[in-house]
Coordinates of C-alpha atoms in Angstrom, one line a residue:
X22 CA 43.0 18.6 79.1
X23 CA 46.3 17.0 77.9
X24 CA 48.2 18.5 80.8
X25 CA 45.9 17.0 83.3
X26 CA 46.1 13.5 81.7
X27 CA 49.8 13.7 81.4
X28 CA 50.3 14.8 85.0
X29 CA 48.3 11.9 86.4
X30 CA 50.1 9.5 84.0
X31 CA 53.5 10.7 85.4
X32 CA 52.1 10.5 88.9
X33 CA 51.1 6.9 88.4
X34 CA 54.5 6.0 87.1
X35 CA 56.1 7.5 90.2
X36 CA 53.6 5.5 92.3
X37 CA 54.7 2.3 90.5
X38 CA 58.4 3.0 91.0
X39 CA 57.8 3.6 94.8
X40 CA 55.3 0.7 95.4
X41 CA 56.1 -1.8 92.7
X42 CA 52.3 -2.4 92.5
X43 CA 51.4 -3.3 88.9
X44 CA 48.1 -1.6 89.0
X45 CA 49.9 1.8 88.9
X46 CA 51.8 1.0 85.7
X47 CA 48.7 -0.4 84.1
X48 CA 46.8 2.8 84.9
X49 CA 49.7 4.9 83.6
X50 CA 49.6 2.9 80.3
X51 CA 45.9 3.4 80.1
X52 CA 46.3 7.2 80.5
X53 CA 49.1 7.3 77.9
X54 CA 46.9 5.4 75.4
X55 CA 44.0 7.7 76.2
X56 CA 46.2 10.7 75.4
X57 CA 47.3 9.0 72.1
X58 CA 43.7 8.1 71.2
X59 CA 42.6 11.6 71.9
X60 CA 45.4 13.0 69.7
X61 CA 44.4 10.7 66.9
X62 CA 40.7 11.5 67.4
X63 CA 41.2 15.3 67.0
X64 CA 43.7 14.9 64.2
X65 CA 46.7 16.1 66.1
X66 CA 48.7 13.0 65.1
X67 CA 47.9 13.7 61.4
X68 CA 49.0 17.3 61.7
X69 CA 52.3 16.7 63.5
X70 CA 53.4 13.1 63.1
X71 CA 52.2 11.8 59.7
X72 CA 51.0 14.8 57.7
X73 CA 51.9 13.0 54.4
X74 CA 49.8 10.0 55.2
X75 CA 46.5 11.4 56.5
X76 CA 44.6 8.2 55.7
X77 CA 46.7 6.4 58.3
X78 CA 44.7 8.2 61.0
X79 CA 41.5 6.2 60.0
X80 CA 42.7 2.7 61.2
X81 CA 44.9 4.2 63.9
X82 CA 41.8 5.5 65.8
X83 CA 40.1 2.1 66.4
X84 CA 43.5 0.5 67.0
X85 CA 44.5 2.9 69.8
X86 CA 40.9 2.9 71.2
X87 CA 40.9 -0.9 71.5
X88 CA 44.3 -0.9 73.3
X89 CA 43.1 1.9 75.6
X90 CA 40.0 0.1 76.6
X91 CA 41.9 -3.2 77.0
X92 CA 44.1 -1.6 79.6
X93 CA 41.2 0.0 81.3
X94 CA 39.3 -3.3 81.7
X95 CA 42.5 -4.9 83.0
X96 CA 42.9 -2.0 85.5
X97 CA 39.3 -2.5 86.7
X98 CA 39.8 -6.2 87.1
X99 CA 42.9 -5.7 89.3
X100 CA 41.3 -2.7 91.2
X101 CA 38.2 -4.7 92.1
X102 CA 40.2 -7.8 92.8
X103 CA 38.1 -9.9 90.5
X104 CA 40.5 -12.8 90.7
X105 CA 39.6 -13.3 94.4
X106 CA 35.8 -13.4 93.7
X107 CA 33.9 -16.7 93.2
X108 CA 33.8 -17.8 89.6
X109 CA 30.7 -16.9 87.7
X110 CA 29.6 -16.6 84.1
X111 CA 29.8 -12.8 84.0
X112 CA 33.4 -12.8 85.1
X113 CA 34.3 -15.3 82.5
X114 CA 32.6 -13.3 79.7
X115 CA 34.4 -10.2 81.0
X116 CA 37.8 -11.9 80.8
X117 CA 37.1 -13.3 77.4
X118 CA 35.9 -10.0 75.9
X119 CA 38.9 -8.2 77.4
X120 CA 41.3 -10.7 75.7
X121 CA 39.4 -10.6 72.4
X122 CA 39.6 -6.8 72.5
X123 CA 43.4 -7.0 72.5
X124 CA 43.6 -9.7 69.9
X125 CA 41.4 -7.8 67.4
X126 CA 43.1 -4.4 67.9
X127 CA 45.0 -4.8 64.6
X128 CA 41.8 -5.6 62.7
X129 CA 41.4 -2.0 61.6
X130 CA 44.7 -2.2 59.6
X131 CA 43.7 -5.5 58.0
X132 CA 40.0 -5.1 57.2
X133 CA 39.6 -1.3 57.4
X134 CA 38.6 1.2 60.1
X135 CA 34.9 0.6 59.7
X136 CA 35.2 -3.1 60.7
X137 CA 37.5 -2.0 63.5
X138 CA 35.0 0.5 64.8
X139 CA 32.1 -1.9 64.6
X140 CA 34.0 -4.7 66.5
X141 CA 35.3 -2.3 69.2
X142 CA 31.8 -0.8 69.7
X143 CA 30.2 -4.2 70.3
X144 CA 32.9 -5.5 72.6
X145 CA 33.4 -2.4 74.6
X146 CA 29.6 -1.9 75.1
X147 CA 29.2 -5.5 76.3
X148 CA 32.1 -5.2 78.8
X149 CA 30.9 -1.8 80.1
X150 CA 27.6 -3.4 80.9
X151 CA 29.2 -6.4 82.6
X152 CA 31.6 -4.2 84.5
X153 CA 28.6 -2.1 85.7
X154 CA 26.7 -5.1 86.9
X155 CA 29.8 -6.5 88.7
X156 CA 30.5 -3.2 90.3
X157 CA 26.9 -2.7 91.5
X158 CA 27.0 -6.1 93.0
X159 CA 30.1 -5.3 95.0
X160 CA 28.6 -1.9 96.0
X161 CA 25.7 -3.7 97.5
X162 CA 28.2 -5.7 99.6
X163 CA 29.6 -2.3 100.7
X164 CA 32.9 -2.8 98.9
X165 CA 34.6 0.6 99.1
X166 CA 36.7 0.1 96.0
X167 CA 33.6 -0.7 94.0
X168 CA 31.8 2.4 95.2
X169 CA 34.8 4.6 94.2
X170 CA 34.9 3.0 90.8
X171 CA 31.2 3.4 90.2
X172 CA 31.3 7.1 91.1
X173 CA 34.4 7.6 89.0
X174 CA 33.6 5.7 85.9
X175 CA 29.8 6.2 85.6
X176 CA 30.0 9.6 83.8
X177 CA 32.7 8.5 81.4
X178 CA 31.0 5.1 80.9
X179 CA 27.7 6.8 80.1
X180 CA 29.3 9.3 77.7
X181 CA 31.4 6.6 75.9
X182 CA 28.4 4.3 75.6
X183 CA 26.2 7.0 74.0
X184 CA 29.1 7.9 71.7
X185 CA 29.5 4.3 70.6
X186 CA 25.8 3.9 70.1
X187 CA 25.7 7.0 68.0
X188 CA 28.5 5.6 65.7
X189 CA 26.3 2.6 65.1
X190 CA 23.3 4.9 64.4
X191 CA 21.4 3.4 67.4
X192 CA 21.3 6.7 69.3
X193 CA 21.1 10.3 68.2
X194 CA 20.9 13.6 69.9
X195 CA 21.9 16.9 68.3
X196 CA 22.9 18.5 71.6
X197 CA 25.1 15.7 72.7
X198 CA 26.6 15.4 69.3
X199 CA 27.5 19.1 69.3
X200 CA 29.0 18.7 72.7
X201 CA 30.9 15.5 71.7
X202 CA 28.8 13.7 74.3
X203 CA 30.7 15.6 77.0
X204 CA 33.6 13.1 76.7
X205 CA 36.4 15.6 77.6
X206 CA 34.6 16.7 80.8
X207 CA 33.6 13.2 81.9
X208 CA 37.1 11.9 81.1
X209 CA 38.8 14.5 83.3
X210 CA 36.3 13.7 86.1
X211 CA 36.9 10.0 85.8
X212 CA 40.7 10.3 85.7
X213 CA 40.8 12.5 88.8
X214 CA 38.3 10.4 90.7
X215 CA 40.1 7.1 89.8
X216 CA 43.4 8.6 90.9
X217 CA 41.8 9.4 94.3
X218 CA 40.4 5.9 94.3
X219 CA 43.9 4.4 93.8
X220 CA 45.3 6.7 96.6
X221 CA 42.5 5.5 98.9
X222 CA 43.4 1.9 98.0
X223 CA 47.1 2.6 98.8
X224 CA 46.1 4.1 102.2
X225 CA 44.0 1.0 103.0
X226 CA 46.9 -1.3 102.0
X227 CA 49.3 0.7 104.1
X228 CA 47.0 0.5 107.1
X229 CA 46.7 -3.3 106.7
X230 CA 50.5 -3.6 106.5
X231 CA 50.9 -1.6 109.7
X232 CA 48.3 -3.8 111.5
X233 CA 50.1 -6.9 110.3
X234 CA 53.4 -5.6 111.6
X235 CA 51.9 -4.7 115.0
X236 CA 50.5 -8.3 115.3

């Protein structure tokens, strides 16, 4: 699991070095934060990094999760080229929530991890819903990037949403709880699929550049 995430993280860094496209470094940062968040979630950070301060793990989890989701939402914005779309209320709300998610990331250290978890859950669930609506709209317009993103993110988005709802006691399922809502499996699928999506976007960009040169 960690090897796969790290491999795609390094792969994205190399893509950024060779193309200078910021989407690759944003995706690499997202993957690195995902690795850190997973280490914190499973207690690896407590065991190896701060064993004498185990309570530090509590606020660190919502803090790293907020940063991880912030970079994912920024990645999705760039990947779907939202800035080029006509302004609408959903896009504005998406941008505002993304910024708020970054601003409140230290909340867990100031007000406690429970407040951090609660704020993260509400903001992330709202933005996942908005991102889904925006992506489906683009899919109906036969936007290839949106189709790739929908296929890639749907399993992880579903697993993550159910996980967040369970933390707020709004959803419960013993089977899903025992399987940790299939988060590791859906995460690996999404990371691999998103990497293929980025590769496809690069191929499209290269083709457009070659056509421009030929003209």
